[in-house]
Amino acid sequence: MVDVLPDRPRKGRGAVGNPTGRYETEVRAATDDGWGNRWWENDEAAVEGKAPALATTLSADTSRSVITRNTSPDIPFNQSVNPYRGCEHGCIYCFARPSHAWLGLSPGLDFETRLWAKFDAPKLLQRELANPKYRCQILALGTNTDCYQPVERRHRLTRGILEVLEASNHPVVMVTKSALVLRDVDILSAMARRKLVQVYVSVTTLDTTLARRMEPRAAAPGRRLKTIEGLARAGIPTGIMAAPMIPALNDAELDNILAAGARAGATSAGYILLRLPHELKEMFSQWLGSHYPDKADHVLSLVRQSRGGRLNDPAFGSRMVGTGSYAAMLAQRFKAACRRLELNMREGGMLDVSQFRPPSLPGEQLKLF
């Protein structure tokens, strides 16, 4: 009889398992062929990294366009660019995980180990901005998966995108939890002087142990605060995102996270209540059972109280902040902290779309005006 391998935490990876995507007609499971060392029978061995290592692979995404548009009424932007699919940071709570099912892959370990890159993203963006029908609106960068995840260090796609935007005077809002954003401070500071950029740094917790388990390959909390400090010092409008807030796990830190961000130089802030769409409901529950079994039932109970009795509420308007008494209390705490810390108080923070100039494509005739 063939043994089905149990799911266990792996050192440096967020997901506990690799569940089959929701569009697949068959369910796949890893099995023991009798030649292994049965590492999975020892919880400590799995956590200590004695499980078979999972290498990260990067494949080419051959999309013909790079700007994604949405009409969601509860999202403050209508268009975005994401140079990478999947994210090596491995954040277990990431709402983008289920999107990997569109590729026939798992939202679990596949999402953080089998990545895709739009290697021609800067060129595609330049072409789309040069289209006579294009109308400038604020562009969001890195909203689905982190545009500064580890592979960016080598491939520099995000920097190429910023070079196109800077040359066209195109405004952009960025979200990241990586210190690598400081590499591009030269471009960002130049854009900031023209009111063309705002950067948000996501800080989920100040507890390094929780961060290591919850977002294993992202920058440590202290490093992210240093990133906010570096961006603010360079004159770049910087905000802090306390997202997601997870009931009974990191929600008690909300005030301290915002205060730490304000001390580092953040002038704006935001938060999002934990979202668990599609496969993420089971994956996050499994992760809780593996890492925080004593808190799992309480966490999920509070999530249900904030999501109309379910683990996820996809309704516009409530999906980001939840409903019910717990969600209302969290919102009140956030507003009170922002008032006390003078976050989201400064005027003139809107980015300027009036400066946009369509780029000239290689070989294109120069414009007279």
mmCIF file of C-alpha atoms in Angstrom:
data_model
loop_
_atom_site.group_PDB
_atom_site.id
_atom_site.type_symbol
_atom_site.label_atom_id
_atom_site.label_comp_id
_atom_site.label_asym_id
_atom_site.label_seq_id
_atom_site.Cartn_x
_atom_site.Cartn_y
_atom_site.Cartn_z
ATOM 1 C CA MET A 1 0.000 0.000 0.000
ATOM 2 C CA VAL A 2 1.364 3.438 -0.931
ATOM 3 C CA ASP A 3 1.649 5.993 1.891
ATOM 4 C CA VAL A 4 0.261 9.467 1.247
ATOM 5 C CA LEU A 5 2.730 11.957 2.666
ATOM 6 C CA PRO A 6 1.252 14.166 5.392
ATOM 7 C CA ASP A 7 1.527 17.935 5.174
ATOM 8 C CA ARG A 8 4.138 19.439 7.469
ATOM 9 C CA PRO A 9 5.662 22.928 7.843
ATOM 10 C CA ARG A 10 8.857 23.396 5.856
ATOM 11 C CA LYS A 11 11.650 25.714 6.896
ATOM 12 C CA GLY A 12 11.589 28.909 4.824
ATOM 13 C CA ARG A 13 8.169 28.229 3.303
ATOM 14 C CA GLY A 14 4.812 29.598 4.365
ATOM 15 C CA ALA A 15 2.247 27.082 3.123
ATOM 16 C CA VAL A 16 1.988 23.800 4.978
ATOM 17 C CA GLY A 17 0.719 21.885 1.960
ATOM 18 C CA ASN A 18 0.218 22.055 -1.785
ATOM 19 C CA PRO A 19 -3.527 21.566 -2.370
ATOM 20 C CA THR A 20 -4.830 21.012 -5.878
ATOM 21 C CA GLY A 21 -6.187 24.155 -7.532
ATOM 22 C CA ARG A 22 -9.957 24.569 -7.748
ATOM 23 C CA TYR A 23 -10.073 24.261 -11.555
ATOM 24 C CA GLU A 24 -8.376 20.863 -11.725
ATOM 25 C CA THR A 25 -10.398 17.727 -12.442
ATOM 26 C CA GLU A 26 -8.073 15.483 -10.442
ATOM 27 C CA VAL A 27 -6.773 15.755 -6.905
ATOM 28 C CA ARG A 28 -3.058 15.093 -6.544
ATOM 29 C CA ALA A 29 -1.215 13.959 -3.427
ATOM 30 C CA ALA A 30 2.462 13.279 -2.717
ATOM 31 C CA THR A 31 3.204 9.647 -1.856
ATOM 32 C CA ASP A 32 6.049 7.603 -0.419
ATOM 33 C CA ASP A 33 7.555 5.126 -2.857
ATOM 34 C CA GLY A 34 9.358 3.259 -0.085
ATOM 35 C CA TRP A 35 12.796 4.725 -0.792
ATOM 36 C CA GLY A 36 12.600 7.803 1.434
ATOM 37 C CA ASN A 37 13.858 8.372 4.964
ATOM 38 C CA ARG A 38 10.350 8.957 6.322
ATOM 39 C CA TRP A 39 11.270 12.456 7.521
ATOM 40 C CA TRP A 40 7.601 13.371 7.795
ATOM 41 C CA GLU A 41 7.181 11.130 10.858
ATOM 42 C CA ASN A 42 9.229 13.614 12.876
ATOM 43 C CA ASP A 43 7.698 17.072 13.290
ATOM 44 C CA GLU A 44 10.998 18.554 14.444
ATOM 45 C CA ALA A 45 12.803 17.196 11.393
ATOM 46 C CA ALA A 46 10.309 18.849 9.076
ATOM 47 C CA VAL A 47 10.506 22.205 10.793
ATOM 48 C CA GLU A 48 14.294 22.076 11.043
ATOM 49 C CA GLY A 49 14.574 21.763 7.315
ATOM 50 C CA LYS A 50 15.237 18.038 6.933
ATOM 51 C CA ALA A 51 12.311 17.750 4.577
ATOM 52 C CA PRO A 52 13.279 17.632 0.902
ATOM 53 C CA ALA A 53 14.220 21.142 -0.193
ATOM 54 C CA LEU A 54 11.888 22.929 -2.569
ATOM 55 C CA ALA A 55 13.775 24.982 -5.136
ATOM 56 C CA THR A 56 12.315 28.161 -6.597
ATOM 57 C CA THR A 57 11.807 28.155 -10.360
ATOM 58 C CA LEU A 58 11.079 31.120 -12.617
ATOM 59 C CA SER A 59 9.320 30.799 -15.985
ATOM 60 C CA ALA A 60 8.464 33.342 -18.662
ATOM 61 C CA ASP A 61 4.977 34.851 -18.714
ATOM 62 C CA THR A 62 4.194 35.700 -22.339
ATOM 63 C CA SER A 63 1.249 38.031 -21.731
ATOM 64 C CA ARG A 64 0.716 40.513 -24.559
ATOM 65 C CA SER A 65 -0.223 43.364 -22.227
ATOM 66 C CA VAL A 66 0.923 44.366 -18.767
ATOM 67 C CA ILE A 67 -1.736 46.785 -17.464
ATOM 68 C CA THR A 68 -4.619 45.107 -15.630
ATOM 69 C CA ARG A 69 -7.824 47.083 -15.182
ATOM 70 C CA ASN A 70 -10.576 46.710 -12.598
ATOM 71 C CA THR A 71 -13.898 48.372 -11.802
ATOM 72 C CA SER A 72 -14.048 47.414 -8.114
ATOM 73 C CA PRO A 73 -15.688 50.251 -6.155
ATOM 74 C CA ASP A 74 -13.682 49.548 -2.980
ATOM 75 C CA ILE A 75 -10.217 49.723 -4.576
ATOM 76 C CA PRO A 76 -8.656 53.199 -4.902
ATOM 77 C CA PHE A 77 -7.130 52.535 -8.324
ATOM 78 C CA ASN A 78 -8.434 51.363 -11.673
ATOM 79 C CA GLN A 79 -5.275 49.963 -13.210
ATOM 80 C CA SER A 80 -2.248 48.069 -11.992
ATOM 81 C CA VAL A 81 0.930 46.332 -13.122
ATOM 82 C CA ASN A 82 2.313 43.140 -11.589
ATOM 83 C CA PRO A 83 5.579 41.980 -13.176
ATOM 84 C CA TYR A 84 5.530 38.645 -11.314
ATOM 85 C CA ARG A 85 3.013 35.856 -10.739
ATOM 86 C CA GLY A 86 3.495 33.975 -7.499
ATOM 87 C CA CYS A 87 5.634 35.326 -4.678
ATOM 88 C CA GLU A 88 8.631 33.832 -2.913
ATOM 89 C CA HIS A 89 7.914 35.773 0.275
ATOM 90 C CA GLY A 90 5.529 32.917 1.071
ATOM 91 C CA CYS A 91 3.038 34.899 3.171
ATOM 92 C CA ILE A 92 0.438 32.367 4.269
ATOM 93 C CA TYR A 93 -2.359 34.966 4.358
ATOM 94 C CA CYS A 94 -1.800 36.321 0.827
ATOM 95 C CA PHE A 95 -5.145 36.859 -0.944
ATOM 96 C CA ALA A 96 -3.337 36.433 -4.294
ATOM 97 C CA ARG A 97 -2.559 32.756 -3.698
ATOM 98 C CA PRO A 98 -5.778 31.486 -5.346
ATOM 99 C CA SER A 99 -4.765 33.235 -8.587
ATOM 100 C CA HIS A 100 -2.143 30.510 -9.132
ATOM 101 C CA ALA A 101 -4.991 28.103 -9.827
ATOM 102 C CA TRP A 102 -5.507 29.985 -13.122
ATOM 103 C CA LEU A 103 -2.143 28.571 -14.207
ATOM 104 C CA GLY A 104 -3.073 25.003 -13.281
ATOM 105 C CA LEU A 105 -0.860 25.232 -10.202
ATOM 106 C CA SER A 106 -1.469 25.024 -6.480
ATOM 107 C CA PRO A 107 -2.107 28.121 -4.361
ATOM 108 C CA GLY A 108 0.048 26.402 -1.741
ATOM 109 C CA LEU A 109 3.735 25.652 -2.108
ATOM 110 C CA ASP A 110 3.529 26.125 -5.898
ATOM 111 C CA PHE A 111 2.604 29.789 -5.362
ATOM 112 C CA GLU A 112 5.858 30.487 -3.528
ATOM 113 C CA THR A 113 8.175 28.152 -5.470
ATOM 114 C CA ARG A 114 6.920 28.176 -9.087
ATOM 115 C CA LEU A 115 7.064 31.804 -10.167
ATOM 116 C CA TRP A 116 6.391 33.525 -13.489
ATOM 117 C CA ALA A 117 7.905 36.765 -14.728
ATOM 118 C CA LYS A 118 6.837 39.166 -17.465
ATOM 119 C CA PHE A 119 10.364 39.722 -18.712
ATOM 120 C CA ASP A 120 9.243 42.254 -21.331
ATOM 121 C CA ALA A 121 7.019 44.172 -18.898
ATOM 122 C CA PRO A 122 8.848 47.531 -19.327
ATOM 123 C CA LYS A 123 8.608 47.290 -23.116
ATOM 124 C CA LEU A 124 4.935 46.286 -23.004
ATOM 125 C CA LEU A 125 4.155 49.134 -20.612
ATOM 126 C CA GLN A 126 5.893 51.656 -22.833
ATOM 127 C CA ARG A 127 3.847 50.471 -25.799
ATOM 128 C CA GLU A 128 0.561 50.701 -23.886
ATOM 129 C CA LEU A 129 1.314 54.185 -22.565
ATOM 130 C CA ALA A 130 2.161 55.320 -26.102
ATOM 131 C CA ASN A 131 -1.231 54.223 -27.434
ATOM 132 C CA PRO A 132 -3.179 57.341 -28.516
ATOM 133 C CA LYS A 133 -6.257 55.953 -26.748
ATOM 134 C CA TYR A 134 -4.515 55.710 -23.390
ATOM 135 C CA ARG A 135 -5.765 58.090 -20.697
ATOM 136 C CA CYS A 136 -3.504 58.639 -17.715
ATOM 137 C CA GLN A 137 -4.733 57.406 -14.341
ATOM 138 C CA ILE A 138 -2.776 56.525 -11.221
ATOM 139 C CA LEU A 139 -1.096 53.163 -11.726
ATOM 140 C CA ALA A 140 -0.691 50.704 -8.836
ATOM 141 C CA LEU A 141 2.465 48.587 -8.811
ATOM 142 C CA GLY A 142 2.830 45.392 -6.807
ATOM 143 C CA THR A 143 -0.744 45.080 -5.582
ATOM 144 C CA ASN A 144 -1.211 41.367 -6.318
ATOM 145 C CA THR A 145 2.278 39.993 -5.656
ATOM 146 C CA ASP A 146 5.253 41.916 -4.329
ATOM 147 C CA CYS A 147 7.103 43.721 -7.113
ATOM 148 C CA TYR A 148 10.280 43.645 -4.974
ATOM 149 C CA GLN A 149 10.327 39.959 -4.113
ATOM 150 C CA PRO A 150 13.785 38.259 -4.155
ATOM 151 C CA VAL A 151 13.895 37.509 -7.919
ATOM 152 C CA GLU A 152 13.650 41.252 -8.623
ATOM 153 C CA ARG A 153 17.182 41.665 -7.318
ATOM 154 C CA ARG A 154 18.469 39.870 -10.404
ATOM 155 C CA HIS A 155 15.876 40.637 -13.089
ATOM 156 C CA ARG A 156 15.172 44.311 -12.275
ATOM 157 C CA LEU A 157 11.756 44.347 -13.968
ATOM 158 C CA THR A 158 10.280 46.724 -11.404
ATOM 159 C CA ARG A 159 13.139 49.155 -11.919
ATOM 160 C CA GLY A 160 12.569 48.983 -15.680
ATOM 161 C CA ILE A 161 8.886 49.756 -15.153
ATOM 162 C CA LEU A 162 9.741 52.731 -12.942
ATOM 163 C CA GLU A 163 12.135 54.052 -15.591
ATOM 164 C CA VAL A 164 9.302 54.015 -18.147
ATOM 165 C CA LEU A 165 6.916 55.732 -15.728
ATOM 166 C CA GLU A 166 9.455 58.342 -14.678
ATOM 167 C CA ALA A 167 10.298 59.214 -18.286
ATOM 168 C CA SER A 168 6.582 59.647 -19.043
ATOM 169 C CA ASN A 169 5.744 61.619 -15.881
ATOM 170 C CA HIS A 170 3.227 58.915 -14.984
ATOM 171 C CA PRO A 171 2.023 58.730 -11.347
ATOM 172 C CA VAL A 172 2.352 55.432 -9.470
ATOM 173 C CA VAL A 173 1.467 54.009 -6.064
ATOM 174 C CA MET A 174 3.534 51.080 -4.792
ATOM 175 C CA VAL A 175 3.039 48.505 -2.044
ATOM 176 C CA THR A 176 5.880 46.283 -0.807
ATOM 177 C CA LYS A 177 7.261 44.561 2.252
ATOM 178 C CA SER A 178 10.808 44.429 0.864
ATOM 179 C CA ALA A 179 13.805 46.607 1.692
ATOM 180 C CA LEU A 180 14.870 46.230 -1.959
ATOM 181 C CA VAL A 181 12.711 49.258 -2.791
ATOM 182 C CA LEU A 182 15.557 51.407 -1.425
ATOM 183 C CA ARG A 183 17.641 50.358 -4.432
ATOM 184 C CA ASP A 184 15.418 52.532 -6.610
ATOM 185 C CA VAL A 185 15.386 55.572 -4.345
ATOM 186 C CA ASP A 186 17.080 57.631 -7.087
ATOM 187 C CA ILE A 187 14.095 57.203 -9.430
ATOM 188 C CA LEU A 188 11.504 57.435 -6.664
ATOM 189 C CA SER A 189 12.900 60.636 -5.180
ATOM 190 C CA ALA A 190 12.964 62.276 -8.624
ATOM 191 C CA MET A 191 9.323 61.288 -9.149
ATOM 192 C CA ALA A 192 8.395 62.453 -5.643
ATOM 193 C CA ARG A 193 9.605 65.971 -6.425
ATOM 194 C CA ARG A 194 6.992 66.054 -9.191
ATOM 195 C CA LYS A 195 4.237 64.482 -7.047
ATOM 196 C CA LEU A 196 4.305 61.303 -9.104
ATOM 197 C CA VAL A 197 4.830 58.563 -6.497
ATOM 198 C CA GLN A 198 3.705 57.251 -3.146
ATOM 199 C CA VAL A 199 5.086 54.107 -1.492
ATOM 200 C CA TYR A 200 3.375 51.968 1.138
ATOM 201 C CA VAL A 201 5.376 49.488 3.201
ATOM 202 C CA SER A 202 3.428 46.576 4.638
ATOM 203 C CA VAL A 203 4.191 45.761 8.287
ATOM 204 C CA THR A 204 2.068 42.903 9.555
ATOM 205 C CA THR A 205 3.674 42.339 12.953
ATOM 206 C CA LEU A 206 6.573 43.546 15.106
ATOM 207 C CA ASP A 207 7.051 40.018 16.475
ATOM 208 C CA THR A 208 9.951 38.416 14.605
ATOM 209 C CA THR A 209 8.887 34.865 15.534
ATOM 210 C CA LEU A 210 5.383 35.369 14.165
ATOM 211 C CA ALA A 211 6.776 37.094 11.069
ATOM 212 C CA ARG A 212 9.161 34.217 10.374
ATOM 213 C CA ARG A 213 6.310 31.718 10.484
ATOM 214 C CA MET A 214 3.726 33.841 8.686
ATOM 215 C CA GLU A 215 5.878 35.489 5.964
ATOM 216 C CA PRO A 216 9.118 33.454 5.984
ATOM 217 C CA ARG A 217 11.072 35.074 3.135
ATOM 218 C CA ALA A 218 9.978 38.671 3.568
ATOM 219 C CA ALA A 219 12.129 41.310 5.258
ATOM 220 C CA ALA A 220 12.114 41.249 9.058
ATOM 221 C CA PRO A 221 9.802 43.802 10.739
ATOM 222 C CA GLY A 222 12.685 46.005 11.883
ATOM 223 C CA ARG A 223 14.081 46.068 8.358
ATOM 224 C CA ARG A 224 10.756 47.274 6.989
ATOM 225 C CA LEU A 225 10.651 50.126 9.487
ATOM 226 C CA LYS A 226 14.180 51.067 8.402
ATOM 227 C CA THR A 227 12.876 51.016 4.828
ATOM 228 C CA ILE A 228 10.134 53.503 5.734
ATOM 229 C CA GLU A 229 12.794 55.656 7.374
ATOM 230 C CA GLY A 230 15.021 55.554 4.282
ATOM 231 C CA LEU A 231 12.189 56.409 1.910
ATOM 232 C CA ALA A 232 10.942 59.278 4.090
ATOM 233 C CA ARG A 233 14.460 60.665 4.446
ATOM 234 C CA ALA A 234 14.700 60.767 0.640
ATOM 235 C CA GLY A 235 11.558 62.898 0.464
ATOM 236 C CA ILE A 236 9.318 60.119 -0.851
ATOM 237 C CA PRO A 237 5.737 60.156 0.512
ATOM 238 C CA THR A 238 5.573 56.950 2.505
ATOM 239 C CA GLY A 239 2.736 55.115 4.201
ATOM 240 C CA ILE A 240 2.448 52.054 6.399
ATOM 241 C CA MET A 241 -0.014 49.237 5.717
ATOM 242 C CA ALA A 242 -0.977 47.164 8.754
ATOM 243 C CA ALA A 243 -2.296 44.355 6.636
ATOM 244 C CA PRO A 244 -3.746 41.950 7.160
ATOM 245 C CA MET A 245 -5.024 42.263 10.695
ATOM 246 C CA ILE A 246 -5.697 38.727 11.938
ATOM 247 C CA PRO A 247 -8.071 38.409 14.901
ATOM 248 C CA ALA A 248 -6.414 37.104 18.092
ATOM 249 C CA LEU A 249 -3.074 36.708 16.319
ATOM 250 C CA ASN A 250 -1.638 40.120 15.407
ATOM 251 C CA ASP A 251 -4.591 42.489 15.906
ATOM 252 C CA ALA A 252 -3.360 43.558 19.362
ATOM 253 C CA GLU A 253 -0.332 45.076 17.612
ATOM 254 C CA LEU A 254 -2.293 47.493 15.423
ATOM 255 C CA ASP A 255 -1.575 50.602 17.510
ATOM 256 C CA ASN A 256 2.087 49.713 18.004
ATOM 257 C CA ILE A 257 2.599 49.030 14.290
ATOM 258 C CA LEU A 258 1.120 52.401 13.326
ATOM 259 C CA ALA A 259 3.147 54.181 16.019
ATOM 260 C CA ALA A 260 6.377 52.527 14.851
ATOM 261 C CA GLY A 261 5.594 53.523 11.267
ATOM 262 C CA ALA A 262 4.894 57.128 12.260
ATOM 263 C CA ARG A 263 8.183 57.330 14.189
ATOM 264 C CA ALA A 264 9.988 56.018 11.100
ATOM 265 C CA GLY A 265 8.495 58.774 8.940
ATOM 266 C CA ALA A 266 5.230 57.403 7.547
ATOM 267 C CA THR A 267 2.614 60.100 6.982
ATOM 268 C CA SER A 268 -0.271 57.877 5.886
ATOM 269 C CA ALA A 269 -1.628 54.495 6.889
ATOM 270 C CA GLY A 270 -4.098 51.799 6.006
ATOM 271 C CA TYR A 271 -5.243 48.398 7.219
ATOM 272 C CA ILE A 272 -7.107 45.391 5.834
ATOM 273 C CA LEU A 273 -8.893 42.677 7.782
ATOM 274 C CA LEU A 274 -7.778 39.142 6.919
ATOM 275 C CA ARG A 275 -9.317 37.884 3.667
ATOM 276 C CA LEU A 276 -9.583 34.154 2.913
ATOM 277 C CA PRO A 277 -10.897 33.665 -0.646
ATOM 278 C CA HIS A 278 -11.229 30.247 -2.310
ATOM 279 C CA GLU A 279 -8.517 27.720 -1.331
ATOM 280 C CA LEU A 280 -7.020 30.121 1.182
ATOM 281 C CA LYS A 281 -9.700 29.259 3.754
ATOM 282 C CA GLU A 282 -8.475 25.684 4.132
ATOM 283 C CA MET A 283 -4.805 26.595 3.727
ATOM 284 C CA PHE A 284 -4.855 29.236 6.452
ATOM 285 C CA SER A 285 -6.810 26.940 8.786
ATOM 286 C CA GLN A 286 -4.213 24.226 8.210
ATOM 287 C CA TRP A 287 -1.384 26.670 8.908
ATOM 288 C CA LEU A 288 -3.033 27.755 12.161
ATOM 289 C CA GLY A 289 -3.436 24.140 13.231
ATOM 290 C CA SER A 290 0.255 23.496 12.584
ATOM 291 C CA HIS A 291 1.728 26.622 14.190
ATOM 292 C CA TYR A 292 -0.893 27.892 16.655
ATOM 293 C CA PRO A 293 -3.211 24.972 17.485
ATOM 294 C CA ASP A 294 -4.223 26.521 20.816
ATOM 295 C CA LYS A 295 -5.437 29.706 19.079
ATOM 296 C CA ALA A 296 -6.866 28.251 15.870
ATOM 297 C CA ASP A 297 -10.520 27.907 16.921
ATOM 298 C CA HIS A 298 -10.596 31.369 18.493
ATOM 299 C CA VAL A 299 -9.008 33.034 15.446
ATOM 300 C CA LEU A 300 -11.412 31.379 13.011
ATOM 301 C CA SER A 301 -14.406 32.127 15.236
ATOM 302 C CA LEU A 302 -13.606 35.848 15.200
ATOM 303 C CA VAL A 303 -13.082 35.730 11.427
ATOM 304 C CA ARG A 304 -16.545 34.209 11.017
ATOM 305 C CA GLN A 305 -18.043 36.860 13.290
ATOM 306 C CA SER A 306 -16.558 39.499 10.986
ATOM 307 C CA ARG A 307 -17.593 37.775 7.765
ATOM 308 C CA GLY A 308 -21.302 37.105 8.270
ATOM 309 C CA GLY A 309 -20.735 33.619 9.676
ATOM 310 C CA ARG A 310 -18.339 32.562 6.909
ATOM 311 C CA LEU A 311 -14.566 32.571 6.576
ATOM 312 C CA ASN A 312 -14.737 34.928 3.615
ATOM 313 C CA ASP A 313 -17.029 37.710 2.486
ATOM 314 C CA PRO A 314 -16.393 38.794 -1.124
ATOM 315 C CA ALA A 315 -18.902 41.663 -1.059
ATOM 316 C CA PHE A 316 -17.640 45.056 -2.203
ATOM 317 C CA GLY A 317 -17.379 47.524 0.643
ATOM 318 C CA SER A 318 -17.129 44.947 3.433
ATOM 319 C CA ARG A 319 -14.497 42.530 2.113
ATOM 320 C CA MET A 320 -11.587 44.756 3.186
ATOM 321 C CA VAL A 321 -12.808 45.734 6.663
ATOM 322 C CA GLY A 322 -15.434 43.180 7.665
ATOM 323 C CA THR A 323 -18.754 43.647 9.476
ATOM 324 C CA GLY A 324 -20.019 43.174 13.003
ATOM 325 C CA SER A 325 -18.827 44.311 16.433
ATOM 326 C CA TYR A 326 -15.248 43.045 16.166
ATOM 327 C CA ALA A 327 -14.707 44.703 12.782
ATOM 328 C CA ALA A 328 -16.238 47.957 14.071
ATOM 329 C CA MET A 329 -13.923 47.919 17.093
ATOM 330 C CA LEU A 330 -10.881 47.400 14.845
ATOM 331 C CA ALA A 331 -11.953 50.296 12.620
ATOM 332 C CA GLN A 332 -12.394 52.571 15.634
ATOM 333 C CA ARG A 333 -8.952 51.655 16.951
ATOM 334 C CA PHE A 334 -7.414 52.413 13.573
ATOM 335 C CA LYS A 335 -9.092 55.813 13.287
ATOM 336 C CA ALA A 336 -8.165 56.763 16.857
ATOM 337 C CA ALA A 337 -4.533 55.766 16.340
ATOM 338 C CA CYS A 338 -4.329 57.751 13.091
ATOM 339 C CA ARG A 339 -5.704 60.845 14.829
ATOM 340 C CA ARG A 340 -3.278 60.470 17.714
ATOM 341 C CA LEU A 341 -0.300 59.900 15.408
ATOM 342 C CA GLU A 342 -1.426 62.492 12.830
ATOM 343 C CA LEU A 343 -1.501 59.943 10.038
ATOM 344 C CA ASN A 344 -3.653 60.566 6.947
ATOM 345 C CA MET A 345 -3.903 64.217 8.014
ATOM 346 C CA ARG A 346 -1.736 65.991 5.458
ATOM 347 C CA GLU A 347 -3.348 67.732 2.511
ATOM 348 C CA GLY A 348 -2.007 67.813 -1.011
ATOM 349 C CA GLY A 349 -1.242 64.114 -1.116
ATOM 350 C CA MET A 350 -2.921 63.456 -4.453
ATOM 351 C CA LEU A 351 -0.620 62.462 -7.265
ATOM 352 C CA ASP A 352 -0.532 64.632 -10.381
ATOM 353 C CA VAL A 353 -1.808 63.073 -13.631
ATOM 354 C CA SER A 354 -1.588 66.316 -15.612
ATOM 355 C CA GLN A 355 2.159 65.988 -16.273
ATOM 356 C CA PHE A 356 1.858 62.755 -18.259
ATOM 357 C CA ARG A 357 3.533 62.690 -21.669
ATOM 358 C CA PRO A 358 3.168 59.570 -23.850
ATOM 359 C CA PRO A 359 6.533 57.909 -24.462
ATOM 360 C CA SER A 360 8.076 57.756 -27.912
ATOM 361 C CA LEU A 361 8.585 54.246 -29.188
ATOM 362 C CA PRO A 362 11.894 53.238 -30.818
ATOM 363 C CA GLY A 363 11.836 54.188 -34.518
ATOM 364 C CA GLU A 364 8.712 56.311 -34.118
ATOM 365 C CA GLN A 365 8.552 59.700 -35.840
ATOM 366 C CA LEU A 366 9.093 62.582 -33.429
ATOM 367 C CA LYS A 367 6.013 64.578 -32.497
ATOM 368 C CA LEU A 368 5.845 68.228 -33.611
ATOM 369 C CA PHE A 369 4.017 69.321 -30.449
#
